[in-house]
């Protein structure tokens, strides 16, 4: 009955939100041409324009695909299926058919403020307190008692879809030979998870957090963690670092998992990991110097096979990292939910820990706690060979990541707001200026935009490389100084207005990326020859996101980071605060075209120059008055 009530409540919540709209085909195609024109040569754009016109002609391929999308949308509505039609296409395209390794390439991380542990006991107390916070949060999720999120910033006050939160501790990404599967434990047959997996020294242990329908208190959690630490220290019992296999390319990990599954012992261990609530990874200290940049890399990949790279299981959405040296955070498998959901959950946990003292008094303890169970693995020579290959690839990935975390403290979002400008749009224009100064050209840019205003909404893309941004950066980089400060200021305001306008299109479901993806996949479903628009060079260029960006603001001291999405690109995650901006820039060392330190300096210079431009124009305005 309780599950039935939950499902009814879920349907009611979902029906209260509108469905994602389907934009008019001619609007999308017009916006597409505007987005790509300044990224192409004149010859390339001339060809693209003809292809787009043919695609969008009355009775043409585009109209056929769009009409089929409309019909499918109506069918879903009639059958009460709430999931938006583009959701499955997008999930497959962005995640499940992407064969790259999850660490760095896909899984983002949140880095906590440095912790100061006096020794192993402090580290375990912190872990017990964190687990207690996770259980507290999961109680809210299980009761569907989480307060509804409301949109902030532009079009503030709109209620948001909450479904992503309910996947935080009940999902698993299963590797497959051709595509992965996102598994959600929503079946009435499958009991909800009542255990977490603790990783320590590359070993995995089952920690039951609910025994006889009773949640373990913090003292009992600490007792169990102390037992796990002692068990992990036993050299005789130590097993190979099976977690390394999850760091490999997805098809390779699918093959390795199939080999593991031949043994019943391994099948049981995999089952316990795949059904757990989350992982808590107790990491060894990583070295003497722990800068913000180092902590970010350790969250993303664990430092490689020689450090804590095997002390992970990347298929699980939530992995809490607690290092003996105070390097702590969380790394997430991104396919079930977006960054804002991860941030909201993490902020709840940190506020819980800061706001409630550690409860280590012995009260209402579960009597006769059974020792946590070590997961066993039967490893053949073939598995050892697979582990060695995975370790080599992870080592190369670790060496290749170029991460730079920088705190820009000249000013923050308060100064930008005083200019009557959107902080997000302002920083996006600064990123465009920085890239142009480094590389002398604009590039396709991705900024995630939440579409949670709609039922089952995930994200669309704000295409920040606008023609207006290009006009501004050209004026700022013109060596002849042909543009006056007044003209530059007008161009800056125009660039910010264009960015804001496109952002509103994106969050209201009117951007181009989801619509074009839906049309492309609809052509596949109709078994049509792939339309020329999707084979065109412009479409390829426009979907190579050399700048992959995201604003991830926090109300607690922490920051988010992730890797680039293309070999010659940058990941740029920023966290605007009142008086400073935290910027996390990533790239790959083996690309001769990129350097995270150089790009960070260019962003710093862009932000300083933009402030000076604003101040100069303000002073001139005052003098004229």
CSV table of N, CA and C in Angstrom, one decimal, residues 95 98 100-109 246-248 296-304 314 319 331-334 393-403 548 561-567 569-571 585-589:
chain,number,residue,atom,x,y,z
A,95,UNK,N,25.5,9.6,-22.7
A,95,UNK,CA,26.2,8.7,-21.8
A,95,UNK,C,26.3,7.2,-22.2
A,98,UNK,N,28.4,6.2,-25.0
A,98,UNK,CA,29.8,6.7,-25.0
A,98,UNK,C,30.7,5.7,-24.3
A,100,UNK,N,34.0,5.9,-23.7
A,100,UNK,CA,35.2,6.4,-23.0
A,100,UNK,C,35.1,5.9,-21.5
A,101,UNK,N,36.3,5.8,-20.8
A,101,UNK,CA,36.3,5.5,-19.4
A,101,UNK,C,35.5,6.6,-18.6
A,102,UNK,N,34.8,6.2,-17.5
A,102,UNK,CA,34.1,7.1,-16.7
A,102,UNK,C,35.0,8.1,-16.0
A,103,UNK,N,36.1,7.7,-15.3
A,103,UNK,CA,36.9,8.7,-14.6
A,103,UNK,C,37.4,9.7,-15.6
A,104,UNK,N,37.4,11.0,-15.2
A,104,UNK,CA,37.8,12.2,-16.0
A,104,UNK,C,36.9,12.5,-17.2
A,105,UNK,N,36.6,11.5,-18.0
A,105,UNK,CA,35.8,11.8,-19.2
A,105,UNK,C,34.4,12.0,-19.0
A,106,UNK,N,33.8,11.5,-17.9
A,106,UNK,CA,32.4,11.6,-17.7
A,106,UNK,C,32.0,11.9,-16.3
A,107,UNK,N,32.6,11.3,-15.3
A,107,UNK,CA,32.2,11.5,-13.9
A,107,UNK,C,32.7,12.8,-13.3
A,108,UNK,N,31.9,13.7,-12.9
A,108,UNK,CA,32.3,14.9,-12.2
A,108,UNK,C,32.6,14.6,-10.8
A,109,UNK,N,33.2,15.6,-10.1
A,109,UNK,CA,33.5,15.4,-8.7
A,109,UNK,C,33.2,16.7,-7.9
A,246,UNK,N,36.7,-1.1,-13.5
A,246,UNK,CA,35.6,-0.1,-13.7
A,246,UNK,C,36.2,1.2,-14.3
A,247,UNK,N,37.5,1.4,-14.3
A,247,UNK,CA,38.1,2.6,-14.8
A,247,UNK,C,38.3,2.5,-16.3
A,248,UNK,N,38.1,1.3,-16.9
A,248,UNK,CA,38.5,1.1,-18.3
A,248,UNK,C,37.4,1.6,-19.2
A,296,UNK,N,41.5,18.1,-6.6
A,296,UNK,CA,40.5,17.9,-7.7
A,296,UNK,C,40.9,16.6,-8.5
A,297,UNK,N,42.1,16.5,-8.9
A,297,UNK,CA,42.5,15.3,-9.7
A,297,UNK,C,42.3,14.0,-8.9
A,298,UNK,N,42.6,14.1,-7.6
A,298,UNK,CA,42.5,12.9,-6.7
A,298,UNK,C,41.0,12.4,-6.6
A,299,UNK,N,40.1,13.4,-6.6
A,299,UNK,CA,38.7,13.1,-6.6
A,299,UNK,C,38.3,12.5,-8.0
A,300,UNK,N,38.8,13.0,-9.1
A,300,UNK,CA,38.4,12.5,-10.4
A,300,UNK,C,39.0,11.1,-10.7
A,301,UNK,N,40.2,10.8,-10.3
A,301,UNK,CA,40.8,9.5,-10.7
A,301,UNK,C,41.5,8.7,-9.6
A,302,UNK,N,41.6,9.3,-8.4
A,302,UNK,CA,42.2,8.5,-7.3
A,302,UNK,C,43.7,8.5,-7.3
A,303,UNK,N,44.3,9.2,-8.3
A,303,UNK,CA,45.8,9.2,-8.3
A,303,UNK,C,46.4,8.1,-9.1
A,304,UNK,N,45.5,7.2,-9.7
A,304,UNK,CA,46.0,6.1,-10.5
A,304,UNK,C,46.2,4.8,-9.7
A,314,UNK,N,33.4,2.8,-10.3
A,314,UNK,CA,32.8,3.9,-11.0
A,314,UNK,C,31.4,3.8,-11.5
A,319,UNK,N,30.0,8.0,-4.9
A,319,UNK,CA,31.1,7.5,-4.2
A,319,UNK,C,31.7,8.6,-3.3
A,331,UNK,N,32.6,11.7,-5.9
A,331,UNK,CA,32.6,11.5,-7.4
A,331,UNK,C,31.3,10.8,-7.8
A,332,UNK,N,30.7,11.3,-8.9
A,332,UNK,CA,29.4,10.7,-9.3
A,332,UNK,C,29.4,10.2,-10.7
A,333,UNK,N,28.7,9.1,-10.9
A,333,UNK,CA,28.4,8.6,-12.2
A,333,UNK,C,27.2,9.5,-12.7
A,334,UNK,N,27.4,10.2,-13.8
A,334,UNK,CA,26.6,11.3,-14.2
A,334,UNK,C,25.3,11.0,-14.8
A,393,UNK,N,46.2,1.7,-18.6
A,393,UNK,CA,45.4,2.7,-19.2
A,393,UNK,C,45.0,3.9,-18.2
A,394,UNK,N,44.7,3.5,-17.0
A,394,UNK,CA,44.4,4.5,-16.0
A,394,UNK,C,45.6,5.3,-15.7
A,395,UNK,N,46.8,4.7,-15.7
A,395,UNK,CA,48.0,5.4,-15.4
A,395,UNK,C,48.2,6.5,-16.5
A,396,UNK,N,48.0,6.1,-17.8
A,396,UNK,CA,48.1,7.1,-18.9
A,396,UNK,C,47.1,8.2,-18.7
A,397,UNK,N,45.9,7.9,-18.3
A,397,UNK,CA,44.8,8.9,-18.2
A,397,UNK,C,45.2,9.9,-17.1
A,398,UNK,N,45.8,9.4,-16.0
A,398,UNK,CA,46.2,10.2,-14.8
A,398,UNK,C,47.3,11.2,-15.3
A,399,UNK,N,48.3,10.6,-16.0
A,399,UNK,CA,49.4,11.5,-16.4
A,399,UNK,C,48.9,12.5,-17.5
A,400,UNK,N,47.8,12.2,-18.2
A,400,UNK,CA,47.4,13.1,-19.3
A,400,UNK,C,46.6,14.3,-18.8
A,401,UNK,N,45.9,14.1,-17.6
A,401,UNK,CA,45.0,15.2,-17.1
A,401,UNK,C,45.8,16.4,-16.7
A,402,UNK,N,45.4,17.5,-17.2
A,402,UNK,CA,46.0,18.8,-16.8
A,402,UNK,C,44.9,19.7,-16.1
A,403,UNK,N,45.0,19.7,-14.8
A,403,UNK,CA,43.9,20.4,-14.0
A,403,UNK,C,44.5,21.6,-13.3
A,548,UNK,N,33.7,23.1,-22.9
A,548,UNK,CA,32.6,22.5,-22.2
A,548,UNK,C,32.5,23.1,-20.8
A,561,UNK,N,34.4,19.9,-10.3
A,561,UNK,CA,35.3,19.8,-11.4
A,561,UNK,C,35.0,18.6,-12.3
A,562,UNK,N,35.5,18.7,-13.5
A,562,UNK,CA,35.3,17.6,-14.4
A,562,UNK,C,36.4,17.7,-15.5
A,563,UNK,N,36.5,16.7,-16.4
A,563,UNK,CA,37.5,16.7,-17.5
A,563,UNK,C,36.9,17.3,-18.8
A,564,UNK,N,37.8,17.5,-19.8
A,564,UNK,CA,37.3,18.0,-21.1
A,564,UNK,C,36.5,16.9,-21.8
A,565,UNK,N,35.7,17.2,-22.8
A,565,UNK,CA,34.9,16.2,-23.5
A,565,UNK,C,35.4,15.9,-24.8
A,566,UNK,N,36.5,16.6,-25.3
A,566,UNK,CA,37.1,16.2,-26.5
A,566,UNK,C,38.7,16.3,-26.3
A,567,UNK,N,39.5,15.6,-27.1
A,567,UNK,CA,40.9,15.6,-26.8
A,567,UNK,C,41.6,16.9,-26.8
A,569,UNK,N,40.2,19.9,-26.1
A,569,UNK,CA,39.3,20.9,-25.5
A,569,UNK,C,39.6,21.2,-24.0
A,570,UNK,N,38.8,22.1,-23.5
A,570,UNK,CA,38.8,22.4,-22.1
A,570,UNK,C,37.5,22.1,-21.4
A,571,UNK,N,37.6,21.7,-20.1
A,571,UNK,CA,36.5,21.7,-19.2
A,571,UNK,C,36.6,22.9,-18.4
A,585,UNK,N,39.7,24.5,-14.4
A,585,UNK,CA,40.0,24.3,-15.8
A,585,UNK,C,40.7,23.0,-16.0
A,586,UNK,N,40.2,22.2,-17.0
A,586,UNK,CA,40.9,20.9,-17.3
A,586,UNK,C,41.2,20.8,-18.8
A,587,UNK,N,42.2,20.1,-19.1
A,587,UNK,CA,42.6,19.8,-20.5
A,587,UNK,C,43.5,18.6,-20.5
A,588,UNK,N,44.0,18.2,-21.6
A,588,UNK,CA,44.9,17.0,-21.7
A,588,UNK,C,46.3,17.5,-22.1
A,589,UNK,N,47.3,17.0,-21.4
A,589,UNK,CA,48.7,17.3,-21.7
A,589,UNK,C,49.1,16.9,-23.1
